[in-house]
Coordinates of C-alpha atoms in Angstrom, one line a residue:
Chain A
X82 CA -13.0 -91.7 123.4
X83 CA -15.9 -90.4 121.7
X84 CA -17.7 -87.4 121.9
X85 CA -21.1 -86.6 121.8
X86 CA -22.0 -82.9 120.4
X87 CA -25.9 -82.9 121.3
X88 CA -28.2 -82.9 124.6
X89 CA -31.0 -85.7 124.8
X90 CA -34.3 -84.4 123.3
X91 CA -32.6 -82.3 121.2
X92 CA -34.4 -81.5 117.7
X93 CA -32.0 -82.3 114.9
X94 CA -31.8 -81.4 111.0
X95 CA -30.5 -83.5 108.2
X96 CA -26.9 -83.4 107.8
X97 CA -26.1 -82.5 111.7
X98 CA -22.8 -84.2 113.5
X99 CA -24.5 -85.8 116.4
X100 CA -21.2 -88.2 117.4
X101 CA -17.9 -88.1 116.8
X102 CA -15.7 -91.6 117.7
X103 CA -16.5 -95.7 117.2
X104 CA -18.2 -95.3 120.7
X105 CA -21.4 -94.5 119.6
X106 CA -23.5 -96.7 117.2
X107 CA -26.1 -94.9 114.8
X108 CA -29.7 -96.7 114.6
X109 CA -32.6 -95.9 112.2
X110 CA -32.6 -92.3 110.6
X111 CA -29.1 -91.6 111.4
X112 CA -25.8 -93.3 109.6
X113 CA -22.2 -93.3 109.7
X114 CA -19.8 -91.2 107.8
X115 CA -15.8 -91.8 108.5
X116 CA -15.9 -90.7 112.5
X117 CA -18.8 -88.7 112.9
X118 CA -22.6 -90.6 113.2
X119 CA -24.7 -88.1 111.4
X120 CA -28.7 -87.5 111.4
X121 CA -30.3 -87.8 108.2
X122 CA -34.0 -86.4 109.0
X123 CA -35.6 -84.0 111.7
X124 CA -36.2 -85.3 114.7
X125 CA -35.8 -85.8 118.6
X126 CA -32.2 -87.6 119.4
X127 CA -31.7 -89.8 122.3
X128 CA -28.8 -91.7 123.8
X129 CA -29.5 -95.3 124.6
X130 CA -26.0 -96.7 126.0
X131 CA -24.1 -96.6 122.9
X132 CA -26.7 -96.4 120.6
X133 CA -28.0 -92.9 119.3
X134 CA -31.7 -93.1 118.6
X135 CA -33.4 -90.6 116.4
X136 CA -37.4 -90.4 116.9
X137 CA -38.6 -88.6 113.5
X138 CA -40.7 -85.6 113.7
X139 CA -42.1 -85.6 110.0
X140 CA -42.7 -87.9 106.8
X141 CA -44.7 -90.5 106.0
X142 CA -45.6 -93.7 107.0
X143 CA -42.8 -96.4 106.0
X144 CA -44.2 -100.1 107.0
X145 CA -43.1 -102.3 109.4
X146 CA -43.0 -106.1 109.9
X147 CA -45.9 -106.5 112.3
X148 CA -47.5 -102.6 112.2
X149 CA -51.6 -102.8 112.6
X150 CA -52.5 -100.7 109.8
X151 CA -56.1 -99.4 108.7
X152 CA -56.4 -99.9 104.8
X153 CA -58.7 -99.1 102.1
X154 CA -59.3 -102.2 99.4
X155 CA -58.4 -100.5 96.2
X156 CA -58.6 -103.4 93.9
X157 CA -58.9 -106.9 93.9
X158 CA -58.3 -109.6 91.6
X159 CA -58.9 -113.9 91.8
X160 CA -56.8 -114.5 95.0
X161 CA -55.7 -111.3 96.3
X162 CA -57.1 -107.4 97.5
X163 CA -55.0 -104.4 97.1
X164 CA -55.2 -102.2 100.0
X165 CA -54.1 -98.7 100.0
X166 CA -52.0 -98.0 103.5
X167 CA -50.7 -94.5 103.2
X168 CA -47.8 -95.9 101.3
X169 CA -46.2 -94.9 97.8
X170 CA -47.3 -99.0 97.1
X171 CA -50.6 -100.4 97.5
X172 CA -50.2 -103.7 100.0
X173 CA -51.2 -106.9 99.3
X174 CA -53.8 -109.0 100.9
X175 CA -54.1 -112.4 100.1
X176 CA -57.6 -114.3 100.3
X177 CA -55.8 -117.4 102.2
X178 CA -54.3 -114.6 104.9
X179 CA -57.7 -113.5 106.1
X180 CA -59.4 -114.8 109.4
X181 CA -62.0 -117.4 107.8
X182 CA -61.2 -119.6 105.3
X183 CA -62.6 -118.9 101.4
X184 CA -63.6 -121.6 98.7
X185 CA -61.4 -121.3 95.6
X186 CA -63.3 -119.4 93.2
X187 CA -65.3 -117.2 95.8
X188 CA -66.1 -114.1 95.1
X189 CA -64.4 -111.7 97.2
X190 CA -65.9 -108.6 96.5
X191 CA -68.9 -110.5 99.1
X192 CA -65.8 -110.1 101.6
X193 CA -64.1 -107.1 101.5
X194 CA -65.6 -104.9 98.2
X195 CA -63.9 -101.6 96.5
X196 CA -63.8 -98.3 99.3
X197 CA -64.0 -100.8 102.3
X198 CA -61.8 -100.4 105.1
X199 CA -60.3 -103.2 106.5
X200 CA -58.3 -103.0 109.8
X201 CA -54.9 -105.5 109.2
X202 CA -51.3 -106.2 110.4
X203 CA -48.0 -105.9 107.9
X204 CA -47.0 -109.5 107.5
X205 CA -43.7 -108.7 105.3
X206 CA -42.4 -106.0 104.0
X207 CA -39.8 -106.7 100.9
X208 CA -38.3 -103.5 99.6
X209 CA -41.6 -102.1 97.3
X210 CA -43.6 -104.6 98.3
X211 CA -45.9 -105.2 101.4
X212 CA -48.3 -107.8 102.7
X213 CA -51.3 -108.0 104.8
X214 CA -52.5 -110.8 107.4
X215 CA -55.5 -110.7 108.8
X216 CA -55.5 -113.6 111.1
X217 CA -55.3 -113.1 115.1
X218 CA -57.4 -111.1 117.0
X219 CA -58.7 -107.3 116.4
X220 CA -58.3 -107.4 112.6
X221 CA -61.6 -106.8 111.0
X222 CA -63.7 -104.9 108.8
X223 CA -64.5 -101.6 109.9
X224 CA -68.2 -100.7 110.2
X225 CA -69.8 -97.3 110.2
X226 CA -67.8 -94.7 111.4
X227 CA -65.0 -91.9 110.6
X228 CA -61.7 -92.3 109.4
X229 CA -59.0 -89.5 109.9
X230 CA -55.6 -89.2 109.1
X231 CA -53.3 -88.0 110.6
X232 CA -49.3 -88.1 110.4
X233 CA -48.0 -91.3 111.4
X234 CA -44.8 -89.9 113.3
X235 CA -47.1 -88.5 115.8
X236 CA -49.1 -92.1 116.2
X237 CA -47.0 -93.3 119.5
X238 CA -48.3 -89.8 121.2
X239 CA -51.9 -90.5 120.4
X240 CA -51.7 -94.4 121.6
X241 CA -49.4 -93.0 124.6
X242 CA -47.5 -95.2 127.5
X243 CA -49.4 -98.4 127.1
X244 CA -52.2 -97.0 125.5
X245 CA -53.1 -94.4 128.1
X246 CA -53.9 -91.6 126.6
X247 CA -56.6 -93.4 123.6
X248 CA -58.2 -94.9 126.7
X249 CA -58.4 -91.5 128.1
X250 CA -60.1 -90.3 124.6
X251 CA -62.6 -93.5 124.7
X252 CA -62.9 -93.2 128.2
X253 CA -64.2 -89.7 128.0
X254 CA -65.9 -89.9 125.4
X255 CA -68.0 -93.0 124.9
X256 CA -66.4 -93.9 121.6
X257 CA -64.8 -96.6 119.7
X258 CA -61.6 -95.9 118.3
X259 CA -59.1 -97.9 116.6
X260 CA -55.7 -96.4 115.9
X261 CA -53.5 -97.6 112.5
X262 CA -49.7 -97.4 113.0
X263 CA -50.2 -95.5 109.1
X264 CA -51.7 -92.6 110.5
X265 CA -55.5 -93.6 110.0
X266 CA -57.7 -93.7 112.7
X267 CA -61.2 -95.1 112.8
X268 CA -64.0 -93.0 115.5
X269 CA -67.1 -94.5 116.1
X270 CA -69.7 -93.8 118.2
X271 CA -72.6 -91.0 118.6
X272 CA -72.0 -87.9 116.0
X273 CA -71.3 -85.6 118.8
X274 CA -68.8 -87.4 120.7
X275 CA -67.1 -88.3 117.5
X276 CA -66.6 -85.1 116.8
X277 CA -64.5 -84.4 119.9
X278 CA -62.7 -87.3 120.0
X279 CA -61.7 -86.2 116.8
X280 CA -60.8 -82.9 117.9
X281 CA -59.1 -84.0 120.5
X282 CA -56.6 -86.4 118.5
X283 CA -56.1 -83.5 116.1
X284 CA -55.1 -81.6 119.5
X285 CA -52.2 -84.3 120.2
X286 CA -51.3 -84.4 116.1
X287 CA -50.6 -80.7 116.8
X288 CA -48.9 -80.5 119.7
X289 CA -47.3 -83.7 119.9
X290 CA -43.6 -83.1 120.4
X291 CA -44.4 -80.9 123.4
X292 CA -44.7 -82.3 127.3
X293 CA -47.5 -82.1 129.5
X294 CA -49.9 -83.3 126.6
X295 CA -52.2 -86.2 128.9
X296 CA -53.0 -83.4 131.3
X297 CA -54.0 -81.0 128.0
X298 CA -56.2 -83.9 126.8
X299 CA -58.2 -84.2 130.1
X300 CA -58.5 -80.2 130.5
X301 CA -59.9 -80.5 126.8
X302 CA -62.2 -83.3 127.4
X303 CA -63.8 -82.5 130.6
X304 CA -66.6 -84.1 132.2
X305 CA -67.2 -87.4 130.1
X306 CA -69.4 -86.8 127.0
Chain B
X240 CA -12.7 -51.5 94.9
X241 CA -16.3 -51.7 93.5
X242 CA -18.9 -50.2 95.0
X243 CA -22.5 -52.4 94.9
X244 CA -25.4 -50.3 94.4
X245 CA -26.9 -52.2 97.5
X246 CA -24.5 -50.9 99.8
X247 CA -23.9 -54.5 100.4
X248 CA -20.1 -55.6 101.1
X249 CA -18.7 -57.9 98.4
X250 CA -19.4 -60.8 100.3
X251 CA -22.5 -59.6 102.4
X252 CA -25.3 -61.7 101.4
X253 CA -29.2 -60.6 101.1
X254 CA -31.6 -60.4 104.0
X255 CA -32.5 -64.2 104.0
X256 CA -36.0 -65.6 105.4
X257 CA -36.8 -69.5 105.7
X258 CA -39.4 -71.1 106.6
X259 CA -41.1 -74.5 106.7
X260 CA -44.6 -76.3 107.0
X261 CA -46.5 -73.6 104.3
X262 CA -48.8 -75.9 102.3
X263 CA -50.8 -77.9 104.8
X264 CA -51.3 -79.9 101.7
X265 CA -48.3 -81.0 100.7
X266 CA -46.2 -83.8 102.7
X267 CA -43.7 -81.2 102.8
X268 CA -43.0 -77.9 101.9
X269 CA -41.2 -74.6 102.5
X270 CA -40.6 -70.8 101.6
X271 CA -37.0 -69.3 100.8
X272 CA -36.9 -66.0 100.5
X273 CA -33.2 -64.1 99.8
X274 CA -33.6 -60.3 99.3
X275 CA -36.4 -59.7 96.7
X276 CA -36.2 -63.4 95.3
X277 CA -38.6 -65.7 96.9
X278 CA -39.1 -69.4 96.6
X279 CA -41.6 -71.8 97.5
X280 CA -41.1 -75.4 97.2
X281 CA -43.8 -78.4 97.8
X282 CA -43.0 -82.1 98.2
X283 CA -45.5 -85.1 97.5
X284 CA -44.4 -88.5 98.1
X285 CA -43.3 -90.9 97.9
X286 CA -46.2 -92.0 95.6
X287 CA -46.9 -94.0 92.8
X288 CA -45.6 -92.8 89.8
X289 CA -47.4 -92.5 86.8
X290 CA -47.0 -93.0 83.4
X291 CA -46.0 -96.3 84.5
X292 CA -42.9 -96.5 81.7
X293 CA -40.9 -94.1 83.8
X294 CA -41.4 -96.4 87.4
X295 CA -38.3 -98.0 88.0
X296 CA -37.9 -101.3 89.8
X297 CA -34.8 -100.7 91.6
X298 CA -35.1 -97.0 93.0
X299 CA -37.5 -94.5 93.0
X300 CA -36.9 -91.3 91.3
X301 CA -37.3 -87.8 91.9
X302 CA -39.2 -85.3 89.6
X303 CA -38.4 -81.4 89.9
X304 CA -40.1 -79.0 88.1
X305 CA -39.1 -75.1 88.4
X306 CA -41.2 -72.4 87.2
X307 CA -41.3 -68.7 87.4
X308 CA -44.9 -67.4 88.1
X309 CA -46.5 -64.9 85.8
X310 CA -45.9 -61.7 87.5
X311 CA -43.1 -62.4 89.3
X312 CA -41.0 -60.4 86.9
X313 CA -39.7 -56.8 87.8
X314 CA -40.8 -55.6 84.0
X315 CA -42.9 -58.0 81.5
X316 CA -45.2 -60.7 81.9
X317 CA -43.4 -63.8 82.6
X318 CA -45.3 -66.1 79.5
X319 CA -47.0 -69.2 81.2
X320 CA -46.0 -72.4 80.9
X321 CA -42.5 -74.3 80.4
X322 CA -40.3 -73.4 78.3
X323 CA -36.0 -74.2 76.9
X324 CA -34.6 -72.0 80.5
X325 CA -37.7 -73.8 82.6
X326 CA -36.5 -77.4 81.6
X327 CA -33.4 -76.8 81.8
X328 CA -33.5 -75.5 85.8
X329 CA -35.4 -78.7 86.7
X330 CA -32.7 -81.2 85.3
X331 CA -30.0 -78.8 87.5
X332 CA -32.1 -78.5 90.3
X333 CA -33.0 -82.6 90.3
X334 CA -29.2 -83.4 90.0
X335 CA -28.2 -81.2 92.5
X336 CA -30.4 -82.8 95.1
X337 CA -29.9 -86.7 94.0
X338 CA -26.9 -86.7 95.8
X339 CA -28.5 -86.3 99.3
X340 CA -30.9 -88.7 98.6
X341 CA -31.0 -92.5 99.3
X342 CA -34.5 -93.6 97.3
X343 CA -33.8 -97.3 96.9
X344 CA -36.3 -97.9 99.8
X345 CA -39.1 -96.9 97.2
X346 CA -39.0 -99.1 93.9
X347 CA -41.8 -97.5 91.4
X348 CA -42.5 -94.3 93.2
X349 CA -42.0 -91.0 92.5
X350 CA -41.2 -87.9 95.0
X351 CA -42.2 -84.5 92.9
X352 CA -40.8 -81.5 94.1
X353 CA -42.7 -78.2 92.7
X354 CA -40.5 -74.9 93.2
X355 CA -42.5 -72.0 92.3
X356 CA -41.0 -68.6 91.8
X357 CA -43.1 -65.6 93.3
X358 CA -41.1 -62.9 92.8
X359 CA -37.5 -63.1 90.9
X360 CA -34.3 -60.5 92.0
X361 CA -32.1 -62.9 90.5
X362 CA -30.5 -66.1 91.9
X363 CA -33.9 -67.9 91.5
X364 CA -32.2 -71.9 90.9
X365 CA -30.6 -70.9 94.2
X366 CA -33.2 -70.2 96.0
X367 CA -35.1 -73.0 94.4
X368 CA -32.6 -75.1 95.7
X369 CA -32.3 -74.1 99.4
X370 CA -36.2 -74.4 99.8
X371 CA -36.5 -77.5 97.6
X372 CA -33.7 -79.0 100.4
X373 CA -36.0 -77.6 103.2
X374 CA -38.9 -79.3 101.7
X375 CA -37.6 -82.4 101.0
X376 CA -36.3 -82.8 104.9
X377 CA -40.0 -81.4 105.6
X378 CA -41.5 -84.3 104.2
X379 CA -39.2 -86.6 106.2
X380 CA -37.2 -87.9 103.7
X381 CA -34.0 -89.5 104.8
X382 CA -31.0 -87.3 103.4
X383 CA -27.6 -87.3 104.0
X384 CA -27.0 -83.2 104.3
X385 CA -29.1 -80.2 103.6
X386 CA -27.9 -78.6 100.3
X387 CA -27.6 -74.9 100.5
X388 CA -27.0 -72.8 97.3
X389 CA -25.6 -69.2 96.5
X390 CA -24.9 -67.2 93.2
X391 CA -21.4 -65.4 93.1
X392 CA -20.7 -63.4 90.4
X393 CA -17.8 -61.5 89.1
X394 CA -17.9 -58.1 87.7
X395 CA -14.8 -56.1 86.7
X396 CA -12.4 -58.6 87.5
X397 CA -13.9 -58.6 91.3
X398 CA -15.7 -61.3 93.2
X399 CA -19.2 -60.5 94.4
X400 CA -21.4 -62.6 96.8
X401 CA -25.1 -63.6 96.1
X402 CA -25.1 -61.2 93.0
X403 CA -28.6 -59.5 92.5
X404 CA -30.5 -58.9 88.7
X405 CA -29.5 -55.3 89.1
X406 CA -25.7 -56.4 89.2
X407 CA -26.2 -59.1 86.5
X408 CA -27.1 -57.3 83.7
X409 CA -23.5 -55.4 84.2
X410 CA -21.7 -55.7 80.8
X411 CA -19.4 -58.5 81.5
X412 CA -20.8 -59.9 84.3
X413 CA -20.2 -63.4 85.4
X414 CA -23.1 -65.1 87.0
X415 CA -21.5 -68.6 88.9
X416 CA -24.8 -70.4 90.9
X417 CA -23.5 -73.0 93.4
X418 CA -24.6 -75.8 95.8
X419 CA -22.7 -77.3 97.9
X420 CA -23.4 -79.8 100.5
X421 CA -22.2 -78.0 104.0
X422 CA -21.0 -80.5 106.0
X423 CA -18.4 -82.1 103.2
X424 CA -18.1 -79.6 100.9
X425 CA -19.3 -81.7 98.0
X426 CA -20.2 -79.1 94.8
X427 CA -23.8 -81.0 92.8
X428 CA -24.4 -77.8 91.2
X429 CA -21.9 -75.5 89.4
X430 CA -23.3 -73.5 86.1
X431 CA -21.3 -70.3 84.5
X432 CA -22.5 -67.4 82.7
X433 CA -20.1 -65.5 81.2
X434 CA -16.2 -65.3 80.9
X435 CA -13.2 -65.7 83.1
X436 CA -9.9 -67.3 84.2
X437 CA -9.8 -70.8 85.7
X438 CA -7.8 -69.1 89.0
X439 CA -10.7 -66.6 89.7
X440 CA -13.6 -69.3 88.8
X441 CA -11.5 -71.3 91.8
X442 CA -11.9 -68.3 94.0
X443 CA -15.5 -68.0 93.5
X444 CA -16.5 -71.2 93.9
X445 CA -14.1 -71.4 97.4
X446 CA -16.1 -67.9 98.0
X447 CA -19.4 -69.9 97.2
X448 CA -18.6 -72.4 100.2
X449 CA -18.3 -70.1 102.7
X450 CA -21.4 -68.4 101.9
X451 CA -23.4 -71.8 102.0
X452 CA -22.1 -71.9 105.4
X453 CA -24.5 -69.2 106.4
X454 CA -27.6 -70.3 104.1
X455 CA -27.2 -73.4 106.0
X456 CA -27.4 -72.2 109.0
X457 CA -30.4 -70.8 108.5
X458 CA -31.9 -73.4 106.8
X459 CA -30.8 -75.4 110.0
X460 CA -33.0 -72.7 112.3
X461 CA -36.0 -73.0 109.9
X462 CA -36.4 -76.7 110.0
X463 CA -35.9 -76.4 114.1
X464 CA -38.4 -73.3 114.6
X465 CA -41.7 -75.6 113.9
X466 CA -41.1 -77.5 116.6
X467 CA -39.9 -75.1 119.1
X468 CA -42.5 -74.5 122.2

């Protein structure tokens, strides 16, 4: 029979003995050595059934297959633009992926240029290399506005239970806000209100592994902007 | 018996103080400090790596570099800059941390790890070490344990724990730095300065294992405290 040697919503180290027996499966961030299923970053641990689930509490963005992401086109060449995602390699963009269709031979600096941001979703992710689709709905150019970054474990806490708690921040404070699974978020809206919106998501970056958060948010907030 | 000008028992190790999250720039970073030698280790990565010779397609690599601040000396100047002892920590340092890692997820990318020496009491690649480890798990880096490293040294025939610069410049003293991987007791660092017998390097280095123990576990509390309420 196996054994578990941690409590749900426990915060785990690298190296830690969170199983002991076949009866437990390990899942992303945690791996199997002989008997024991083992954590290999810090994080929150959860039992699922069998599965033990480990929510990472640090490190950077690693893309997934189907991610919206907020880029910035880094370099372009015939066919392709290069967009920088928060990852160690830039992603790829390919001019037949985006939303309208482009002439052979275009020149796609008139669609997306150097510095632009470009919201997209990962379409495949192949060890190194990743690429961009732009087709369906939402993914655009971004237009004036701020971009902040923030650490892309903590993303889930600022989108919160179907997307409660960003439509608490646009809600309150007038603004358009659209949230990259790499950590970058785009504000928009008058300077003011940006400004606490933006406080306000730095408030969950900062206290996002604690409970009680969606009440802290309103408190902070107040009366809408 | 030998009696250690510390008052320290002969396997009492120093005062040890960890912690984690220091440069808000780095991905990940974090302080180890063991009696009067303290450590502090930043993370950045993975990124691209450049020159683009060293990139390799198949794994990414990692890039230490160790270095001993100016005044961080008890008596001269330390001289700026790398030098033959400099170079020669990285390599150890980078090899004793490889085997934690898994970086075949990042093809062409580089994770640099900068270990900067503040103030030196001997043991420095040690303490290196243990706050290179904490960094690295700062920065979220998927490892397999959290290397923990101690110096053991041997003077007049008689094992000391965590030995200190006071006790290495003894005449005949033996200066063994160790890491060891807690949880399996894997050795991916083990240097020697000095003389002795093959059954007494044995001893030290089981000596070694048992003090990791405790680095560990502190290590262990450090990387928890940032997230305690």
């Amino acid at each position: 029979m196996g054994e578990l040697h941690i409590q749900p919503k426990d915060i785990v180290v690298p190296g830690q003995i969170l199983a002991t027996g076949m009866d437990y499966l390990p899942t992303y961030d945690t791996f199997r050595d002989g008997d024991h299923i083992i954590a290999a970053r810090v994080g929150l641990v959860n039992v699922d059934g069998r599965l033990i689930k480990l929510i990472p509490l640090n490190g950077r963005y690693f893309p997934k297959q189907g991610d919206q992401v907020i880029g910035r086109v880094v370099d372009m060449n015939f066919s392709n633009w290069y967009v920088d995602i928060n990852f160690a390699n830039d992603a790829v963009l390919s001019s037949r992926d985006t939303a309208e269709f482009i002439d052979r031979g275009a020149d796609l600096s008139k669609i997306f240029c150097h510095g632009d941001y470009i919201v997209a979703e990962i379409a495949k992710v192949t060890r190194g290399t990743v690429e961009l689709n732009m087709r369906g709905p939402g993914f655009r150019k971004l237009g004036p506005g701020k971009i902040i970054k923030v650490n892309s474990t903590k993303v889930p806490r600022i989108i919160g239970k179907q997307g409660s708690m960003i439509t608490l921040i646009k809600e309150k404070t007038g603004c358009k806000i659209t949230v990259g699974q790499n950590g970058l978020v785009w504000v928009s809206g008058e300077p003011a209100a940006e400004i606490k919106a933006i406080h306000a998501i730095n408030l969950i970056e900062q206290k996002a592994h604690l409970e009680g958060l969606t009440d802290e948010v309103t408190k902070f907030l107040g009366a809408p902007a | 018996m030998i009696k250690r000008e510390s008052g320290r028992k002969v396997d009492e190790l120093r005062p040890i103080e960890a912690k984690t999250g220091v440069i808000p720039r780095a991905d990940g970073s974090a302080m180890f400090k063991i009696g009067n030698t303290t450590a502090y280790a930043a993370v950045y990565g993975p990124r691209e790596l450049h020159p683009k010779f060293l990139q390799n397609p198949e794994t990414g690599i990692l890039r230490c570099s160790y270095n001993m601040i100016a005044f961080s000396g008890s008596g001269e100047r330390v001289r700026p800059g790398g030098n033959r002892r400099s170079k020669e920590i990285s390599l150890v340092t980078e090899k004793a941390l490889l085997p934690v890692l898994d970086l075949s997820q990042y093809p062409n990318a580089v994770i640099d790890v900068f270990i900067e020496l503040i103030e030196t009491d001997a043991g420095t690649r040690c303490a290196g070490i243990c706050a290179a480890a904490l960094a690295l798990a700062d920065a979220g880096i998927p490892m397999k344990d959290l290397p923990a490293a101690i110096s053991v040294g041997i003077i007049e025939d008689q094992i000391i724990v965590d030995i200190d610069a006071n006790e290495d410049c003894d005449i005949g003293a033996v200066d063994v730095p160790v890491c060891v991987l807690p949880r399996t007791g894997e050795i991916t660092l083990l240097q020697m300065d000095g003389i002795t017998t093959l059954d007494l390097l044995k001893k030290v280095i089981d000596k070694a294992i048992v003090a990791t123990k405790e680095v560990n576990k502190i290590q262990q509390e450090a990387l928890k405290k940032r997230y305690q309420a």
